[in-house]
Each structure stands twice: as structure tokens, then as C-alpha cells.
Amino acid sequence: MTDSATQSETKSQAKAKPLSAPQKALRKLGLVRDIDLALHLPLRYEDETRWTSLSHARDGDTVQFLAVVKTADIAFKPRRQLIVTVQEIKLEALDPALLRGETGREFGESCTLRFFNFYPSLQKNLAIGQKIRLRGDIKGGMHGKTMMHPSIHPFDNELPTTLTPVYSTAAGLPQSYLKRAVLTGLDRCIRLGLFQETVPKAYQIGEMWPLAKAVQFLHEPTVGVSVAQLEDKTHPAWQRLKAEELLAQQISQLRAKRERQSLSAPNLSGVNLSTRDAQNAKTEDISKSTHSSLTQELLNVLPFELTNAQRKVVNEIAIDISKQVPMYRLLQGDVGSGKTVVAALAATQCIDSGYQCVLMAPTEILAEQHFKKLVDWLSPLLAKKNLSVAWLSGSQKKKERQQMLDITQSGQAALVIGTHAVIQEQVKFHSLGLVLIDEQHRFGVAQRLALKAKLQDQEPHLLMMSATPIPRTLAMSYYADLDVSTLDELPPGRTPVITKVVSDQRRDEVVTRIKAQINLGRQVYWVCPLIEESEAFDLVNATQTHQVLSDALPETVVGLLHSKMQTTDKKEVMQQFTAGKMGVLVSTTVIEVGVDVPNASLMVIEHAERFGLSQLHQLRGRVGRGAAASACVLMYSLGEHGRLGETARERLKAMAETQDGFEIARRDLEIRGPGEFLGARQSGAAMLRFADLSTDQEWLDWAQDLAPKMLDNYPVQAQQHVGRWLGHKLEYLKA
Ligand code: ADP
Ligand code: MG
């Protein structure tokens, strides 16, 4: 990259001096270049521009006053702390004229300060007789007024004239250090003209603030500005930043899309051009094609008919991968909608074309389940062509692994399935044509990148699968770069899952329900949120529950599965449950994604109030997979306040009211807001920092409209714009 933002990196970086703790923390936060620092905008603001006397303060008030230190001691009980008493110095005391010779008026009330973390420098500033300016919250305890960790400033009656920004920071990085670094970075950026406008005048709408002014203002807002407008980001300065951010995001995605479209990918029309007549390459509907392909054979051996939705999506993918432009597609479909078979049909089409396919899943359990299913379907068919399926996982034996690596490299493995082990350095493909990623939101973007880099001269096609759908409109507008296929129909024969929300006071009734299911020959999941007792939360842990259920159900095998178990033990437990040898499986959320045991008909989720909505939906999706009537019990426990929090209640209500994954996603969006929705789960590094799609749709529209114009007509500015915002993160965004 050659933009000036990169060149302005701080000089100290070039030298190989060891980094100090705050420098390391800065780096960890991604605050490396001046521009990164300048765009590290405040989280909130504090108003230090006014005095508030101690004597008027009530419990919970924020005060700011001058004081003198009266005593300073270190106590060791109940834990090590610095305890300081101070006495307020009244403002009048600074001006003898105001006192008119009266004594006793210069001092006000006393107050105790407590510090649990303190350094020698603080002790020095708080030595007896020191005068200071103090700011913090008052607690009116039994023993008089107290302040915990107030901020200490030099004794001065001049107050700041701008609001004080508070930045998000990390351990080892004091606010003051960070603030200095940010302001220095900002200064340099302004001087070097890095905030020069990139948006052509003609496209600036409304009364857009100049960028430099907006950034500067947000770091140092003048007194009198509405703090509310700053905090809810409706202030024009924030508006400008949001517009900038969304534009950067749209340009970079559009650019990535165009770049990808300029790359070549193998033609996976399902016809191996080296052996077959190219005439057959047409794939308007592969399920109707007549040649004896692996695809056709798979369709023949499948124990079910494809749903219409599956048929539609299979064809969307078929058309995509028969183009010589790499596919970049998200397949979203509710839990149980049958994504695996769609993936398998893409794989066979790839193999039919003479290329290898890789399938990556986020957990070993899930990867293995895919492996079993696909081996079951495909191995006999592949064997006829002298091809096989390879298995790669972190836990496999060295010898087996080597064997798998060998057949992957030789091309004998037409299909490679595994966990992230498939993207490790040693894995060499013979001719990778298609990459399938299951539950894509669980993978880091970097991992996806590594996988992509496997093919040298051609890009493989990429299909990502997700059971946590993004609401469609959001997907369309935000992911300018991604094509989306949707399975909007469940296979027939599913019985709806009855969802009950119950208090954990009714645990006994739940156990009775379990017994009834077991007696019918069905199986039960019981999910707990934590595996170890934690002092902080009074959670019933999986181990304890396992014990309780084992005692209550002496005739039933009760298994236990949690994330801290050895992989082989996990597998063993899972195998027993899948084979029906285990009646109840107590587990933490390791079973969240993809596990498929049709005989399981009851799902109990303990502390359901602690789970996110999409997680609950995923968990519930583990039952209702067979023909038997299934149920999900969401067991909540009331917190210390004796009631459920607002969002927890909304989530449980949504779960009870609907089973439609898209509706759930919509509610989730409503409850949490799209920033978090996209940020945490779908977009990896492409997170939005300032814009919020639920309130900033207008800016998104603006950015969407402008992005192609910028790329076509103002390429230099477009580059500058993206570099400024995304800088070193760019590499990831392309993945
Ligand atoms: P998910 O979309 O959650 O990954 P799966 O691919 O695991 O769903 O499919 C769930 C179950 O439905 C599996 O047992 C699968 O074999 C079955 N299935 C998939 N498609 C169909 C269909 N068209 N008809 C009947 N059963 C199907
Ligand atoms: Mg799946």
C-alpha cells in the first residue's frame, strides 16, 4: 500500500526497541498508525468543566473539588488498599480577597478515598499536605462520604474548557497515556492533511461537516455541546464519521468483488472436460441431467427427495460454479433445513469436473458428523472411480494424518473433510476447486484467508453455510460483496417443537418429563451454560446436573459432554448417544451446532436466560429432527433481584412464540441491534465501529450509491478513503 496514511507510521516503530507495556497494549488494540489513533474515537465523555462542591453532594453524585490530603494509610484488611482522607478547599480560599480576613471559611467537608490498585506515583501525589483536584462519584456510607478510585489532577483552579473524552482501552494502557497518543496522532494527521476530503463535493449531502473538523470535534468537543447528541451519535460530527465508515466499507467490498470477478476459477459444470463431451456442460437443472455422474448417482441413493428450496439452491450454486469466476456465496438456511445435502451436491459436481473439494467445519464433532454422512453417501460411489474421502483433524494420529495428507496431495482424495486442520501449512491439494465452510460465522476471517490461498493459479469457488441467517435485506445491502442463497423451507415430516418456558423451581416436573420420554425409547439433551462452579454466578454446572440426573434416573445411561474433555472422550460420548445407547446427554454448548440425532425428542436448557437468542434457536434445533413429537424446555432461574431482565424475557418470549429461524433473526436484530449482530457473528474483521444499520440506513444507501462512482471516477480518492479507514485490516476484508 502506498497511501500516505501508511507512510506516517510513527518513527519509533522502525527501530527495534523493545516495546513498553502501553505500547504493546496500543498495538493490541490495532492502534499503530497515526490515522488509527486519530480514528480511535471516544467511547463517552466526562464533563470536567464545572465545579461541584462536596458539601452539596449526595450519594451517587459526581463531584469535582479542590482538596488537601489529611491522612494516607495502607490497610491490609479486607484487602490491600490505600485509604486517604482529604478535606475540601473551598474555591473562595484561592482568592484571599473573597475571604475578607475571616478564617475557618476556607475548608469544607472531609471525605475518604479508597484505592485498591495503586502505584508509588499515586502515593506520592497523595502524601499528607498535598493539594489536589479531585473528581469522582460520592458514596454516602455510614462512616461519612467515600470515593472509590477518584481521578486525581494537579491543584489548579482552571478547569478544562472542553469535555473530557474517555477512550476504550486495554489492560496496561492508562487513559492518560492513550489520550496523549491519540491526540498526538490526531495532530500529525491534521498537519499531514490525512483528513483531506475524499468525497467529491457534488456527493456531499445535507450540511456535511468537513471531516477534519468532525474528527477534531469528537476528540475535543467544545463546552455547550449536547452530551446526549454526542452519546447517541446523532451529532453532525458523528454523522460525518458514520458516512465515512459506511462508504469505506462499501468501496472495499465492491472492490473485492470486482477483483474476484477478474480472477479465474475452475469450471465446475459437472462435466470433466478431459473425458466428456463439453456439450453436456449445461446445468440448468442438474437433477434432470442424464449423464451418469457422481451427482446423479448421489441423487439416486439419497433416501429422500430434495425439497423445492434445496432444488432451487442447488441450481443457483451449480450455475455459479460452472462460471469461470470464483463463487462467493453464503448458503443460509434454518437449523435442519438440509444444508449438508446441498453442500454434498456441490461437492459431487466439483468432483465430476475433475477437481477436489474441501469441507471445513468448526468443531471436531461436527466435522466428524459430516464425514460420516458423506462417506456413507459417497464412498461406495467414489470407490468405483478409484477415489476416496480424506479426514483431517487436529487429534488424529501421526501416521493416519500422513496418509491423509498423501492422498490429499495426490488427488486420490476427491473430498477432504475436517476441522481447521484442513487449512494447515502441510496440507497440499492436488486440484482444489471448491471450498465449503460450515457454520462460517464461527471461523475467523484469517482462517478463511489461509484456506483460500491454497490454489496457485486459480481461485477455488467458495460456499459458506450458516444457520444463523442474516435478515435478507440486511444481507443484501450490507454484504455488497456476497451472493446469498436461502433455504426457506424445511424438509417434510418434521413435527414442530413445543417450547415451554418454566422456572427452575419446577425442576422435578422436568425430570418426570424426561422419564416419560425415556420410557418411550426417546433420548434427551440437557444443556448447561458452565462446566465449573464459578463464585461469581450461582450456576448449576454440568457435572453436578449429571450427578443429579444419574441419581434420579438409575436405569438410564446419563452421559456428560463438555468442552474441557479430551477429544477422544467427547467422541466416545457422542457415539454412544448417536447410537442410542445413552438416554440423556448432559452437556455444555458443545452440541450447539449441527449435531443430528433424530431420536432425541426433548431438549432441556438450564439457565436459558443466559443464552443468546440465536444460540437458543440452534440448541432447540437439535430436537424435532425425527417424526416424534418433540419439546424444548427453557428453564430460567430468577437472578438475585428475583426477576428476569428485560432482554432475557424478550428472548424467551420470542423462543416460545416462533420457530422460524428468520423470524428469530429478525427479533434478535430488534433486541440487540445490527451493529452487534453483524459485528460479532457474521462479519469478522469487517465490523462497523460507528455506524448502526438500524438508524443509519440512509447513509448506507448513500454509500452504496456512491461506491461504484468513486471506484470508477475517483480511484485515487477511493483508495485514500479505504486506506484511511481500513488500512492494515484490508487483507482480511477480502477473505
Ligand atoms: P442443516 O441445514 O441444519 O445442516 P442437515 O443438513 O443436517 O441440516 O439436515 C437435517 C436432517 O434432514 C438430516 O438428517 C438430513 O439427512 C435430513 N434431510 C435433508 N434434506 C432432506 C429432505 N429433502 N427430505 C428429508 N430429509 C432431509
Ligand atoms: Mg449443518
GROMACS .gro file of C-alpha atoms and ligand atoms in nm, residues 333-340 366 369-370 438-439 465 467 593-596 622 625, ligand 2:
model
   22
  333GLY     CA    1  -3.095  -2.196   0.597
  334ASP     CA    2  -3.254  -2.263   0.927
  335VAL     CA    3  -3.133  -2.537   1.152
  336GLY     CA    4  -3.237  -2.867   0.995
  337SER     CA    5  -3.321  -2.719   0.657
  338GLY     CA    6  -3.083  -2.964   0.492
  339LYS     CA    7  -2.775  -2.767   0.402
  340THR     CA    8  -2.549  -3.070   0.410
  366LEU     CA    9  -1.950  -3.152   1.358
  369GLN     CA   10  -2.065  -3.600   1.159
  370HIS     CA   11  -2.026  -3.456   0.811
  438ASP     CA   12  -1.995  -2.491   0.752
  439GLU     CA   13  -2.121  -2.254   1.018
  465MET     CA   14  -2.308  -2.215   0.518
  467ALA     CA   15  -2.776  -2.148   1.026
  593VAL     CA   16  -2.415  -2.660   1.606
  594GLY     CA   17  -2.509  -2.927   1.363
  595VAL     CA   18  -2.541  -3.237   1.578
  596ASP     CA   19  -2.802  -3.464   1.425
  622ARG     CA   20  -3.120  -3.041   1.792
  625ARG     CA   21  -3.547  -3.394   1.364
  737MG      MG   22  -2.546  -2.839   0.931
   0.00000   0.00000   0.00000
